XYZ file of C-alpha atoms in Angstrom:
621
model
C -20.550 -10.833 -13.813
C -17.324 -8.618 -13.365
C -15.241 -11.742 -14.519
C -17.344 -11.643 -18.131
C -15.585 -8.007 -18.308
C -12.243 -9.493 -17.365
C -11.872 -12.641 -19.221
C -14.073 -13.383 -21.782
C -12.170 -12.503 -24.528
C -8.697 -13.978 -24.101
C -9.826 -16.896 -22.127
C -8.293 -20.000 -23.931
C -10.784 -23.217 -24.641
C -7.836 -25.875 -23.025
C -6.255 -28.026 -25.648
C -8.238 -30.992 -26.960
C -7.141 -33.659 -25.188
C -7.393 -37.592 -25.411
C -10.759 -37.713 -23.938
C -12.856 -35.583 -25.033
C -15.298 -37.069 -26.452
C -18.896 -37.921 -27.139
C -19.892 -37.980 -23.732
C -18.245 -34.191 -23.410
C -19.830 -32.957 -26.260
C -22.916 -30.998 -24.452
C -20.383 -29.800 -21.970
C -18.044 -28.301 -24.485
C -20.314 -26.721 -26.078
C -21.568 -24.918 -23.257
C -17.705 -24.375 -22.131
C -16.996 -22.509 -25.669
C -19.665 -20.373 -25.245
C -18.686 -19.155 -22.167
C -21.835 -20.358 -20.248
C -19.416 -21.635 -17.660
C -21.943 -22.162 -15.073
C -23.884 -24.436 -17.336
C -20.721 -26.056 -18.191
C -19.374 -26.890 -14.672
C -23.383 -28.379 -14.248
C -22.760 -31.002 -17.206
C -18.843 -31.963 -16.478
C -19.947 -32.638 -12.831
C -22.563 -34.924 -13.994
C -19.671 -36.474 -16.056
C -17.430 -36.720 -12.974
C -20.273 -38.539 -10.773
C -21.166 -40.722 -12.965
C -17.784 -42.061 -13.911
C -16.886 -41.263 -17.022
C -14.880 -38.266 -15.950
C -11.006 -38.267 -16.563
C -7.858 -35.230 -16.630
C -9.745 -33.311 -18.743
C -12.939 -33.119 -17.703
C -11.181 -32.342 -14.053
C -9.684 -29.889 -16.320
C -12.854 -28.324 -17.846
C -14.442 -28.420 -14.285
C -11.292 -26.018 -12.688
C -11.510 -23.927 -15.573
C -15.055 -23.603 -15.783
C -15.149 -22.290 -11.895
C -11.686 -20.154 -12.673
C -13.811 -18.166 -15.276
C -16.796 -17.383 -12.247
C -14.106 -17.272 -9.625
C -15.782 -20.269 -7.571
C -12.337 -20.464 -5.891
C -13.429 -23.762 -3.558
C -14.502 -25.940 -6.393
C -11.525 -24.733 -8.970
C -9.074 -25.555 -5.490
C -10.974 -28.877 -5.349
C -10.846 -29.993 -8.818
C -7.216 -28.079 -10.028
C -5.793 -30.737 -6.981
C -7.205 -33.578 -9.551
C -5.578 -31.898 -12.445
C -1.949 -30.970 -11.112
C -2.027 -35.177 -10.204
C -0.473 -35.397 -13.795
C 2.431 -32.594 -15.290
C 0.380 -29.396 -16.547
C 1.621 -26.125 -18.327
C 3.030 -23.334 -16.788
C -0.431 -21.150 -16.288
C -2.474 -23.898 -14.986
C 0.078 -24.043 -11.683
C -0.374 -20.458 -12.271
C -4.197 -20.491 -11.724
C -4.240 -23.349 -9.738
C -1.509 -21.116 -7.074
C -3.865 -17.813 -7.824
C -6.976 -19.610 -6.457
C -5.266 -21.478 -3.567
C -4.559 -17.836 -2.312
C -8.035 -16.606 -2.896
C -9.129 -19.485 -0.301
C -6.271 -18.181 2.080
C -4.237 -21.015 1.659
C -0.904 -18.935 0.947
C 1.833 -22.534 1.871
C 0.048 -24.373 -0.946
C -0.181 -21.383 -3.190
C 3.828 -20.977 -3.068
C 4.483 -24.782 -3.816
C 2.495 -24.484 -6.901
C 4.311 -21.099 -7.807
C 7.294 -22.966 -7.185
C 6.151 -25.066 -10.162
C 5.058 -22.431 -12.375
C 8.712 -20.588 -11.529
C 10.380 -23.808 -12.974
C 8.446 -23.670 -15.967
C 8.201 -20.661 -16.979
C 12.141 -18.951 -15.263
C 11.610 -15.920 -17.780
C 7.733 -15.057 -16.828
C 7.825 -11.861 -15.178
C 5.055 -13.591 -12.249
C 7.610 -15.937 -12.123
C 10.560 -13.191 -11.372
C 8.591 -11.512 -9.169
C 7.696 -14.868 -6.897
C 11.124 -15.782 -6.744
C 13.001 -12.221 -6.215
C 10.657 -11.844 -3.089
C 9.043 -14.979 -1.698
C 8.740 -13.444 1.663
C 6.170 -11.235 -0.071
C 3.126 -11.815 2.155
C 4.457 -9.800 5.346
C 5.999 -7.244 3.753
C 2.569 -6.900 2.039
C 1.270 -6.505 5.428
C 3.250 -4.676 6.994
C 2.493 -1.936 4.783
C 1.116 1.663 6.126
C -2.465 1.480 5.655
C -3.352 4.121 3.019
C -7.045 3.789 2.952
C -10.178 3.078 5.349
C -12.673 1.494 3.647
C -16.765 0.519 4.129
C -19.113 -1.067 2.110
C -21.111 1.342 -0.292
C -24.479 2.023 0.079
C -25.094 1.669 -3.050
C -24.024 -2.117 -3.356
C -26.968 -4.578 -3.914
C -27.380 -8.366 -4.144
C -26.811 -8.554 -7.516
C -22.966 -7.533 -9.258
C -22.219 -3.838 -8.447
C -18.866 -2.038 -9.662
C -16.957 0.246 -11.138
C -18.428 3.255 -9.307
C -16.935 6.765 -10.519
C -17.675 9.507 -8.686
C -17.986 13.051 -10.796
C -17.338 16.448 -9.843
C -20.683 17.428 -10.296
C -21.848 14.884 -7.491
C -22.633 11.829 -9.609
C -21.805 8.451 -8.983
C -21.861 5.976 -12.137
C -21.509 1.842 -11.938
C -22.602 -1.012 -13.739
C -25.108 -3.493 -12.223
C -27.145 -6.511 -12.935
C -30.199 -5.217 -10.455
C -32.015 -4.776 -13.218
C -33.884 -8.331 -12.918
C -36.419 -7.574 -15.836
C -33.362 -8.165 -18.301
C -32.315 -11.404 -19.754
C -29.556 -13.455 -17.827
C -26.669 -14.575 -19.319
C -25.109 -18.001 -19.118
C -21.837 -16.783 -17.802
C -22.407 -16.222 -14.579
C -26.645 -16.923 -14.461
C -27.285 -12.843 -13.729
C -28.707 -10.534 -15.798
C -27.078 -8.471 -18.294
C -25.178 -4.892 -17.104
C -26.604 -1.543 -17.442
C -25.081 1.560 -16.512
C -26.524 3.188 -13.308
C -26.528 7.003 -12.316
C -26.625 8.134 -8.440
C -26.228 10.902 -6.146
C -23.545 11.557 -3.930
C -24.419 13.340 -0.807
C -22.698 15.588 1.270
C -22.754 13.125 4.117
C -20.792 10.786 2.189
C -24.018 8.217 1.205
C -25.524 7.652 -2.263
C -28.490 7.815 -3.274
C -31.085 7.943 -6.112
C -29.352 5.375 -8.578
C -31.409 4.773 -11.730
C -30.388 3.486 -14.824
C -28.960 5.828 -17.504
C -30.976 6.896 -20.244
C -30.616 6.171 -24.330
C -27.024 4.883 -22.911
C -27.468 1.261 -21.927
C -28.289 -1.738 -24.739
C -29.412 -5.438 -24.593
C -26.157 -6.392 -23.981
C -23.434 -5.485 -21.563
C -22.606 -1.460 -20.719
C -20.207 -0.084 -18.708
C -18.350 1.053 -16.502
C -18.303 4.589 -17.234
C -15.766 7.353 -17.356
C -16.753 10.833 -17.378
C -14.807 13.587 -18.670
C -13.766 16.680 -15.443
C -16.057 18.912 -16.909
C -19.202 16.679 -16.963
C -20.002 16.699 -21.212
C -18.207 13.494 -22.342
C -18.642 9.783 -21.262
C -16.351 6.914 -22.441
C -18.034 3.591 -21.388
C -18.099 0.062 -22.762
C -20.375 -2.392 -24.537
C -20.629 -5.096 -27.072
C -19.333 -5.390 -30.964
C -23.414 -6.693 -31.309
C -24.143 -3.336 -31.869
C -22.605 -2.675 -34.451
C -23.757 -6.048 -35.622
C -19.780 -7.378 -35.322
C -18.931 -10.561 -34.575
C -17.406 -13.655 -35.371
C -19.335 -17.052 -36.634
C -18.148 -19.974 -35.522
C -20.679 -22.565 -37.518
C -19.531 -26.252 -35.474
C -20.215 -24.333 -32.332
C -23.375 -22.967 -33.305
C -22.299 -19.534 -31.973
C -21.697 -15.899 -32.840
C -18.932 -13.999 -30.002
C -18.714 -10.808 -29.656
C -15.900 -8.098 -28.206
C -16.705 -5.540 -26.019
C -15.981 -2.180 -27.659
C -15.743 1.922 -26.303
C -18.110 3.910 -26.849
C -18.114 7.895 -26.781
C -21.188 9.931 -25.528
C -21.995 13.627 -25.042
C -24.337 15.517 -22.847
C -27.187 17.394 -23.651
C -29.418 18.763 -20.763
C -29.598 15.992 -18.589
C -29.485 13.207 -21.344
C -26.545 11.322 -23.027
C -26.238 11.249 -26.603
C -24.986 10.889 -30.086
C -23.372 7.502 -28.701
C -20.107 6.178 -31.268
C -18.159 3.486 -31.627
C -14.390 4.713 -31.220
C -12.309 4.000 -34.435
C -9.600 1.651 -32.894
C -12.139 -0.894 -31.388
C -11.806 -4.323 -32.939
C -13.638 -7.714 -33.369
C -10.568 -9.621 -33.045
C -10.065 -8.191 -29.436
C -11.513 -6.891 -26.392
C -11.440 -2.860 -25.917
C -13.263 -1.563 -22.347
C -12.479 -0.108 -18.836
C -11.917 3.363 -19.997
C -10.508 6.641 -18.003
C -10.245 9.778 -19.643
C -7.909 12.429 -18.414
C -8.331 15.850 -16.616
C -7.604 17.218 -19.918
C -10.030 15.064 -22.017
C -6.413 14.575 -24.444
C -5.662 10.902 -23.134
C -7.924 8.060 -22.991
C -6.512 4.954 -20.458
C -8.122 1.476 -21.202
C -7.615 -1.695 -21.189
C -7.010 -4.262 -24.244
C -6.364 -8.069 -24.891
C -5.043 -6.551 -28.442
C -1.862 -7.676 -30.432
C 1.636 -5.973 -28.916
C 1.071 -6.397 -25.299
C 2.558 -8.603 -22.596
C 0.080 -11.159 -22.690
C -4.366 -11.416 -21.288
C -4.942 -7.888 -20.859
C -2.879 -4.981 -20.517
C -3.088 -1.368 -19.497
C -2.978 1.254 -22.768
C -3.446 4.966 -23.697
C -4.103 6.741 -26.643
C -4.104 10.330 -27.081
C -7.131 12.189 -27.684
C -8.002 15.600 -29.666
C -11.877 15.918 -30.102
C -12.763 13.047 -32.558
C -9.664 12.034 -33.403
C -7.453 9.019 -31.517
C -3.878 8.381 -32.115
C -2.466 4.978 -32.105
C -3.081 3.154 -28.978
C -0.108 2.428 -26.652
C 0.802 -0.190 -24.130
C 1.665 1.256 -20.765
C 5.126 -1.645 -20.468
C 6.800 -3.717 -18.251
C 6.050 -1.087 -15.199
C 2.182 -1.845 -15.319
C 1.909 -5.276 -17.475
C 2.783 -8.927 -17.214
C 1.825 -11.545 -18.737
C -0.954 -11.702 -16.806
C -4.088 -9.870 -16.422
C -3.982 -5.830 -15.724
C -7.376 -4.143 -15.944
C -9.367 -1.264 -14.980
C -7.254 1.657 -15.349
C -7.971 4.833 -13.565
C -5.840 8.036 -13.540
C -6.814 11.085 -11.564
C -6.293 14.552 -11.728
C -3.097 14.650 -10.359
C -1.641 12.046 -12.829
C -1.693 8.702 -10.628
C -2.725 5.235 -12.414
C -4.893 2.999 -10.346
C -4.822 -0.591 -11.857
C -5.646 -3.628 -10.563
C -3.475 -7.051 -11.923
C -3.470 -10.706 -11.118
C 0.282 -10.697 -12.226
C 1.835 -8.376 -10.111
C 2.993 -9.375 -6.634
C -0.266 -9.490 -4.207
C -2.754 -11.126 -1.597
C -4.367 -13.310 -4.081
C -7.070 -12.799 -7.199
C -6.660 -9.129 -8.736
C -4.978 -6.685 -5.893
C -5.449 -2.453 -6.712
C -1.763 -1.168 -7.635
C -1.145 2.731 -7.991
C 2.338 4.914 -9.495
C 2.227 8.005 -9.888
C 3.194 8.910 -13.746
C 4.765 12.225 -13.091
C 7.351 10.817 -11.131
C 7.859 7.708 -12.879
C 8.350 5.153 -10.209
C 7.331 1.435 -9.643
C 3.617 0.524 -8.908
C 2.869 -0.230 -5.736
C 0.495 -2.595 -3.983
C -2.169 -0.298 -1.842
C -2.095 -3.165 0.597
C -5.249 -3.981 2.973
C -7.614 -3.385 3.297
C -8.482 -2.260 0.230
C -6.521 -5.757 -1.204
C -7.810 -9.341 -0.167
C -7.177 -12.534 -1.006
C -10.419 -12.290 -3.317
C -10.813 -10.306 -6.766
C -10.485 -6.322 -5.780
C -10.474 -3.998 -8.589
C -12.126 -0.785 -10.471
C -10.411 1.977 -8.194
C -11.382 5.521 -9.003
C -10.712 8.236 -6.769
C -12.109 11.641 -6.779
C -9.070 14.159 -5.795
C -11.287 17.436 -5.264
C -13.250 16.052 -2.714
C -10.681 13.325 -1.408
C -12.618 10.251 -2.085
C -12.488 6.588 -3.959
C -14.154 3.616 -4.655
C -13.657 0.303 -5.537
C -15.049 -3.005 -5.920
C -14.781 -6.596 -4.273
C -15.787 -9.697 -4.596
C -14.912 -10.673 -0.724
C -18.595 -10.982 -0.266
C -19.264 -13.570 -2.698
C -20.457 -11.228 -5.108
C -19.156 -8.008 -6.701
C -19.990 -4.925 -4.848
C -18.663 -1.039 -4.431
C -16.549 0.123 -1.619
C -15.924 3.485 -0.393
C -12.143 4.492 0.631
C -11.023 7.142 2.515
C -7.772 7.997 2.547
C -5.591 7.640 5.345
C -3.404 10.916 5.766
C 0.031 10.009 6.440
C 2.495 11.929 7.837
C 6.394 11.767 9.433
C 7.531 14.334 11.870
C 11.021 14.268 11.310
C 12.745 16.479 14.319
C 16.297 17.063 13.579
C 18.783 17.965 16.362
C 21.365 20.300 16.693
C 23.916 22.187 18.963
C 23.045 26.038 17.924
C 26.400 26.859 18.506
C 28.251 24.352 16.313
C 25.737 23.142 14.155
C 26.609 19.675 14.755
C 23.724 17.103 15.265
C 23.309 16.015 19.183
C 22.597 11.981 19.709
C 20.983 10.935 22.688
C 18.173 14.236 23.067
C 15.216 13.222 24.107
C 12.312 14.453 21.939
C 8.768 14.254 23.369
C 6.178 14.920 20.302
C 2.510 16.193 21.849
C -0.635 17.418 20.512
C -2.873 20.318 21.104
C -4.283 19.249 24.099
C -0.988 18.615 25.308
C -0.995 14.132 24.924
C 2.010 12.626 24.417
C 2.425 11.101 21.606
C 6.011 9.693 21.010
C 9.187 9.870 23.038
C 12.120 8.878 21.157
C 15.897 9.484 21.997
C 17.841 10.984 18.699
C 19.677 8.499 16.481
C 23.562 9.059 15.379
C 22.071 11.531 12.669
C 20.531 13.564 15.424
C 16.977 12.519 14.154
C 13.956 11.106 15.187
C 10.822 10.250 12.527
C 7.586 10.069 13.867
C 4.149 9.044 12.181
C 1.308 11.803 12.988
C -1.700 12.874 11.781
C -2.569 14.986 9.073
C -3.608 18.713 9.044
C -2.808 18.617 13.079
C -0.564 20.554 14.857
C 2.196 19.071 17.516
C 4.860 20.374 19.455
C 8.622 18.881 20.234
C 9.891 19.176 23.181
C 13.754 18.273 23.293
C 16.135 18.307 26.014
C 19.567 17.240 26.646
C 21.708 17.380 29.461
C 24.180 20.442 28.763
C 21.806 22.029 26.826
C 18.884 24.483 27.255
C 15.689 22.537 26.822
C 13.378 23.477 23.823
C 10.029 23.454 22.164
C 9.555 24.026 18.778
C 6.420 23.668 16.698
C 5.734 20.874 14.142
C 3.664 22.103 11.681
C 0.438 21.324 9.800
C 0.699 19.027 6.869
C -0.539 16.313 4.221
C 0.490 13.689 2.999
C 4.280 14.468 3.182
C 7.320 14.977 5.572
C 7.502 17.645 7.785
C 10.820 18.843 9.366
C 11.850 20.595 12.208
C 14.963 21.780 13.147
C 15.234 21.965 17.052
C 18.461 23.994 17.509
C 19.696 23.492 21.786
C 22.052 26.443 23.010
C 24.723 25.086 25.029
C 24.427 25.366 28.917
C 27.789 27.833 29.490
C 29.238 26.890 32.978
C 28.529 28.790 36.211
C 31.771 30.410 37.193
C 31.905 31.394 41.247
C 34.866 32.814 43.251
C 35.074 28.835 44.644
C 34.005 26.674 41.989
C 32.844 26.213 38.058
C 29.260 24.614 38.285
C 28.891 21.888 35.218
C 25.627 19.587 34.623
C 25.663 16.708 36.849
C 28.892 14.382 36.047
C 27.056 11.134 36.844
C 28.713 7.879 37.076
C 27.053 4.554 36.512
C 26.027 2.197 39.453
C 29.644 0.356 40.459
C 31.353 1.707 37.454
C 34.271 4.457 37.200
C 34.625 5.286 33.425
C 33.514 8.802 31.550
C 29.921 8.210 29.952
C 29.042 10.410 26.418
C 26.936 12.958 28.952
C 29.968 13.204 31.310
C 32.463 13.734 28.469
C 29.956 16.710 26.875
C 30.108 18.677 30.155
C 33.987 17.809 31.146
C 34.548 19.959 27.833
C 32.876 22.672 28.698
C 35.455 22.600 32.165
C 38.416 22.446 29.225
C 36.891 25.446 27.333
C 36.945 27.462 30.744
C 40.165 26.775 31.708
C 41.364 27.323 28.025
C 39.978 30.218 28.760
C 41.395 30.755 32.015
C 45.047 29.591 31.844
C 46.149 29.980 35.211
C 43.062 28.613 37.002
C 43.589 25.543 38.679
C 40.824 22.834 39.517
C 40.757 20.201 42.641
C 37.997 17.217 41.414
C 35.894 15.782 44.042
C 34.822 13.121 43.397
C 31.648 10.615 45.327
C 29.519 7.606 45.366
C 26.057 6.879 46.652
C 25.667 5.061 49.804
C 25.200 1.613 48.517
C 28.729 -0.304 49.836
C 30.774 -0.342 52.325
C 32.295 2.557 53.158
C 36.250 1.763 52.326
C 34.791 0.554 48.864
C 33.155 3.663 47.887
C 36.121 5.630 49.104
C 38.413 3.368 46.366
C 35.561 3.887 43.625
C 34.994 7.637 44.304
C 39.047 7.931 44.115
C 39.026 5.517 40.709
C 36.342 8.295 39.307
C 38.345 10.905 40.286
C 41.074 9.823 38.686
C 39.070 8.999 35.956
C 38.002 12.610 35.660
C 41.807 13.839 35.831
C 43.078 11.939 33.029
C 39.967 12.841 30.852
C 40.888 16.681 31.455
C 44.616 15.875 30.933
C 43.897 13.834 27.675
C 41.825 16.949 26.109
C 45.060 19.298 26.949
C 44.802 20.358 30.134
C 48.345 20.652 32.184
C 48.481 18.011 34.635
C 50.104 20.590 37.244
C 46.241 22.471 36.981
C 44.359 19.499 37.456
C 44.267 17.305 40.748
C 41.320 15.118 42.010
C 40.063 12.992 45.024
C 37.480 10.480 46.117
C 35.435 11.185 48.929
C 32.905 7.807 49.043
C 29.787 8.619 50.315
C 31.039 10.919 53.513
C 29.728 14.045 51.196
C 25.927 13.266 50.426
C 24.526 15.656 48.065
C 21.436 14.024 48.958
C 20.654 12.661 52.605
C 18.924 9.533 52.296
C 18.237 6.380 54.235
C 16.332 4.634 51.926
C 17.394 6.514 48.592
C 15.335 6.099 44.867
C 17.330 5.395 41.980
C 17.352 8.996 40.875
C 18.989 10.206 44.393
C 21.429 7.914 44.273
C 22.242 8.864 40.912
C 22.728 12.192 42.049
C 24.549 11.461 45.106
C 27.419 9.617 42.426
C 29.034 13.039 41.193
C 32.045 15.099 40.537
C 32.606 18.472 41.807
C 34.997 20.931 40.301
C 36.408 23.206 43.018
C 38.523 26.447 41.774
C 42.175 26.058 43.776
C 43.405 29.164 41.597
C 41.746 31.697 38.997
C-alpha cells in the first residue's frame, strides 16, 4: 500500500514493444490501471503457458517493482537484462538485487546503468564511491529502534507524533473498506492514537469527517495542534483524467488543509497548487506554520518525485519550490519531514544507500550534505516516513523489512567525544605520550589512550554523564580534571600538567627515572624531557658540576653490562653537552649492575627497568 503513495503517479507503462499483443491484452489492461497484482497473475499465466517473450518478462518485473515483491522482480528482471535494456531498468533491476541482499550483483548491474547513463547523478554517486557499503556501516549508530505497538498486519506508516500526545498514521486495518487492486488491501484512512508516558501507544481510531473512500494520509499537524495538512485523491474534487481505450479514469493524490474545532477536524480544502497532471502528498508543516515541505512528481524537478516547499501565510501559498541537487536525483525522494530545529528527514531511492528507499537527514540551518542515518533505522528493504518529535526526543518511521509496511519507534542515540587536550602549564606547549585514563562516576574505566602529536585524545562517551581524566606523564605532576556533562556535541578539556622541578640536595639533583631500553644505550623522548630539566639547573647554577652514573639491570654478564652502562653514560654526557652544557662540568661512568637500585634474584620487568638508570651526582655547586 505505501508503494501506491510512492509511485503511482510517475510510474511509466514500458514502451510498446513487438509483442504485445492479443494474448497481453487482459494483462495490460490490468498493468495500466495499476492493479499490478492482478497484472503479475495474468502475465504469469502468459509465461507458463508459453506464449511469454521480453516483454511480458518485462511487464512481470515491473509489475512486482510497483508492490516491491523484490524475489519475483530479481527472478524475472534476470530474463529481461538477457537482451540490452535502458538505463533505469539496470537501475531497478540493481535497486531490487540489493533489497534481496545481494549487494555483488547489484554493483554489476550499476555498473551498467553508470555506462548508460555517465551524467545521472545515481550514476555519479555509484562510481565516486563504490566502496559505499562499509563505509555505510561503519557509521555511528544514531538511533535504537523497536517495532511500534501500534503496527498491525495490515500497511501501517507515516506515524507523527504531536505535542499534545497524539500519534497520527495511515492504515489499511480498516477491513470493512473496499480493496484496491494495487496491492489487494483496503483503502487508507487516517488513524488517531495516544502516546503514553511509558513510551507505548494506544487508543488508535480512525479520524473523524477527515478520511474519504479513497486514499488519506499521512498527516502533518501544525506545533500548536489547530491545523492538519494530509493527503488524498483528485476524486474528490471529482478530478481526473479519462482515458476511453483503457476504460479508466486516474486520479492524483492532492493536499488537503484542515482545522480543529473541539476535538473534531474540519472545514477540509483542497490547497490551490494541487494538480491533476501530477501527484501532490507527504506534507510537513513548519514550527512556524509559514512553510509547507511536500513532495511532488510536478514539472521542474530532477526527475519521479522530488522534495519541495512553499511558503505559507494563513490561506495563501507562494509558488512551490524544489529543494535541488542537495536532496533530489533523478530518482525518487519522498516523505519530507522537518522538525523544530530546522532538520529535513527524507527518504530517496537515488541517493547512496543499503538498498530500496534509505532515511537521509541535513540540517538546513547549516547547509550541509544529507546524510545517510545508517542502520538500523536503513535496510536493504523500503524504510521511509521519518518524523521526529524534538520536545520529547522521539521518532518514528516505517519499514517494509517485515514484508509489510509497519511503524517503528527510534530513539536517539546520544553521541558524544571527550576530547582531552594536553598541555605543559608552564609553556603551554601540548605534551605527546600522557597517558589519559577517562572513568565514570562509579569510578570504571572507560578508555586509556596515550596523547597523539597534537597532545589529544578523542573519546566516545555517553550523554548527560559525567567522567573524569586522569593524565599523567613522567616529569609531570599527575592530574584529574573533570569532563563535563553534555549532548550531542564535543566536549573539551584542557588538562594543564605542572612540570616536576628537580630535587636539589647538598650531593645530588634528583630527576624522574632516566630509563634505558632493554640492551639499548640511546636517549628515549622521556629521558630527553628530564635531562633538560638537569640543563635548566645547571643554567641555573653555572659553576655546579655533575658526575653521571650510569647502570644496567642484571640480565648479562657482568663485563657486558659494565660496557653498556659506560655506552649510556656516555650517552648521557654528550646529550648534556649537545644542549650547552661545558664539557669540563659534565663527566659520566658506567657501573653495570654492581649498584642495584633494586635487589633482585628473579626481577619483573618493571624492576629491571628501574634497576637500568642514570644518577646525577653534584661534584661542585
Amino acid at each position: 500500500m505505501r508503494k501506491l503513495y510512492i509511485t503511482l503517479s510517475f510510474v511509466m507503462v514500458s514502451g510498446i514493444l513487438s509483442a504485445q499483443n492479443q494474448y497481453t491484452k487482459a494483462a495490460d489492461k490490468l498493468f495500466d490501471r495499476y492493479e499490478y497484482v492482478d497484472a503479475a497473475k495474468e502475465y504469469l499465466k502468459l509465461a507458463e503457458g508459453n506464449k511469454a517473450d521480453s516483454y511480458v518478462y518485462k511487464q512481470l518485473a515491473e509489475s512486482y517493482y510497483n508492490v516491491f515483491n523484490t524475489k519475483e522482480a530479481v527472478k524475472w528482471y534476470a530474463k529481461v537484462v538477457e537482451q540490452k535494456q535502458d538505463a533505469e531498468t539496470y537501475y531497478k533491476y540493481a535497486q531490487m538485487l540489493k533489497a534481496e541482499g545481494n549487494f555483488n550483483e547489484s554493483d554489476k548491474q550499476m555498473q551498467q546503468f553508470a555506462q548508460l547513463a555517465p551524467n545521472d547523478q545515481r550514476a555519479k554517486a555509484f562510481v565516486s564511491k563504490p566502496n559505499y557499503l562499509p563505509e555505510l556501516k561503519g557509521q555511528t549508530k544514531l538511533y535504537d529502534i523497536a517495532k511500534s505497538d501500534v503496527s498491525s498486519d495490515k500497511t501501517d506508516f507515516g506515524a507523527v507524533l504531536t505535542n499534545d500526545n497524539n500519534v497520527y498514521f495511515s492504515s489499511s486495518r480498516n477491513t470493512s473498506r473496499k480493496t484496491n487492486g494495487w496491492n489487494e488491501e483496503p483503502y487508507l484512512d487516517i488513524y488517531k492514537a495516544t502516546y503514553n508516558a511509558n513510551g507505548t501507544i494506544s487508543d488508535a481510531v480512525a479520524v473523524e469527517n477527515i478520511n474519504t473512500k479513497w486514499h488519506d494520509g499521512p498527516a502533518s499537524i501544525s506545533s500548536d495542534g489547530t491545523t492538519m495538512y494530509y493527503g488524498s485523491e483528485s476524486f474528490n474534487e471529482k478530478e481526473f483524467t479519462k482515458d476511453k481505450p483503457k476504460n479508466a479514469k486516474f486520479g492524483k493524490i492532492y493536499l488537503y488543509k484542515a482545522t480543529k474545532e473541539g476535538d473534531k477536524w474540519v472545514n477540509a480544502k483542497p490547497l490551490p497548487f494541487n494538480n491533476k497532471e501530477y501527484d501532490v502528498r507527504n506534507p510537513s508543516i513548519s514550527k512556524d506554520g509559514k512553510t509547507l515541505y511536500f513532495s511532488s512528481n510536478m514539472p521542474g524537478g530532477f526527475g519521479g518525485e522530488d522534495i519541495w516547499k512553499v511558503s505559507v501565510n494563513g490561506d495563501e501559498y507562494g509558488t512551490p519550490e524544489n529543494l535541488g541537487a542537495k536532496v533530489n536525483t533523478e530518482a525518487n525522494e519522498s516523505f519530507p519531514f522537518i522538525t523544530d530545529d530546522n532538520v529535513l528527514f527524507f527518504s530517496s531511492n537515488g541517493k547512496t544507500g543499503f538498498g530500496g528507499l534509505d532515511v537521509f537527514k541535513m540540517d538546513l540551518n547549516k547547509g550541509t550534505e544529507a546524510i545517510n542515518v545508517g542502520e538500523p533505522v536503513n535496510t536493504s528493504k523500503d524504510d521511509f516516513a521519518f518524523t521526529y518529535n524534538t520536545s520529547k526526543k522521539v521518532g518514528f518511521f516505517s519499514s517494509n523489512r517485515d514484508g509489510v509496511d509497519n511503524i517503528y519507534k527510534a530513539d536517539p542515540v546520544c553521541n558524544v567525544q571527550a576530547l582531552v587536550r594536553v598541555k605543559d602549564a608552564k609553556t603551554g606547549k601540548e605534551i605527546e605520550g600522557a597517558m589519559v585514563m577517562l572513568v565514570d562516576e562509579k569510578q570504571k574505566t572507560i578508555s586509556n589512550q596515550t596523547t597523539a602529536t597534537n597532545g589529544e585524545t578523542i573519546t566516545g562517551v555517553m550523554c548527560n554523564t559525567s567522567y573524569s581524566a586522569q593524565v599523567s606523564k613522567s616529569g609531570y605532576e599527575s592530574g584529574v580534571f573533570d569532563v563535563k556533562k553534555a549532548e550531542n556535541e564535543q566536549v573539551v578539556v584542557e588538562a594543564l600538567l605542572n612540570p616536576i622541578i628537580p630535587i636539589i640536595t647538598e650531593k645530588e639533583v634528583i630527576l624522574q627515572p632516566i630509563f634505558f631500553e632493554f640492551n639499548k644505550s640511546n636517549i628515549t623522548a622521556d629521558g630527553a624531557a628530564e635531562l633538560d630539566k638537569l640543563v635548566a639547573v645547571m643554567n641555573e647554577y653555572p659553576e655546579m658540576v655533575i658526575f653521571a652514573k650510569s647502570h644496567t639491570d642484571s640480565r648479562g654478564s657482568d663485563s657486558y653490562n659494565i660496557k653498556l652502562s659506560d655506552r649510556r653514560a656516555k650517552s648521557t654526557v654528550q646529550y648534556l653537552i649537545s644542549k650547552g652544557v661545558a664539557k669540563e662540568r659534565i663527566s659520566g661512568q658506567g657501573f653495570g649492575e654492581s649498584e642495584p637500585k633494586v635487589a633482585c634474584k628473579s626481577c619483573t620487568e618493571e624492576e629491571h627497568a628501574q634497576n637500568r638508570r642514570s644518577e646525577f651526582l653534584i661534584v661542585k655547586k
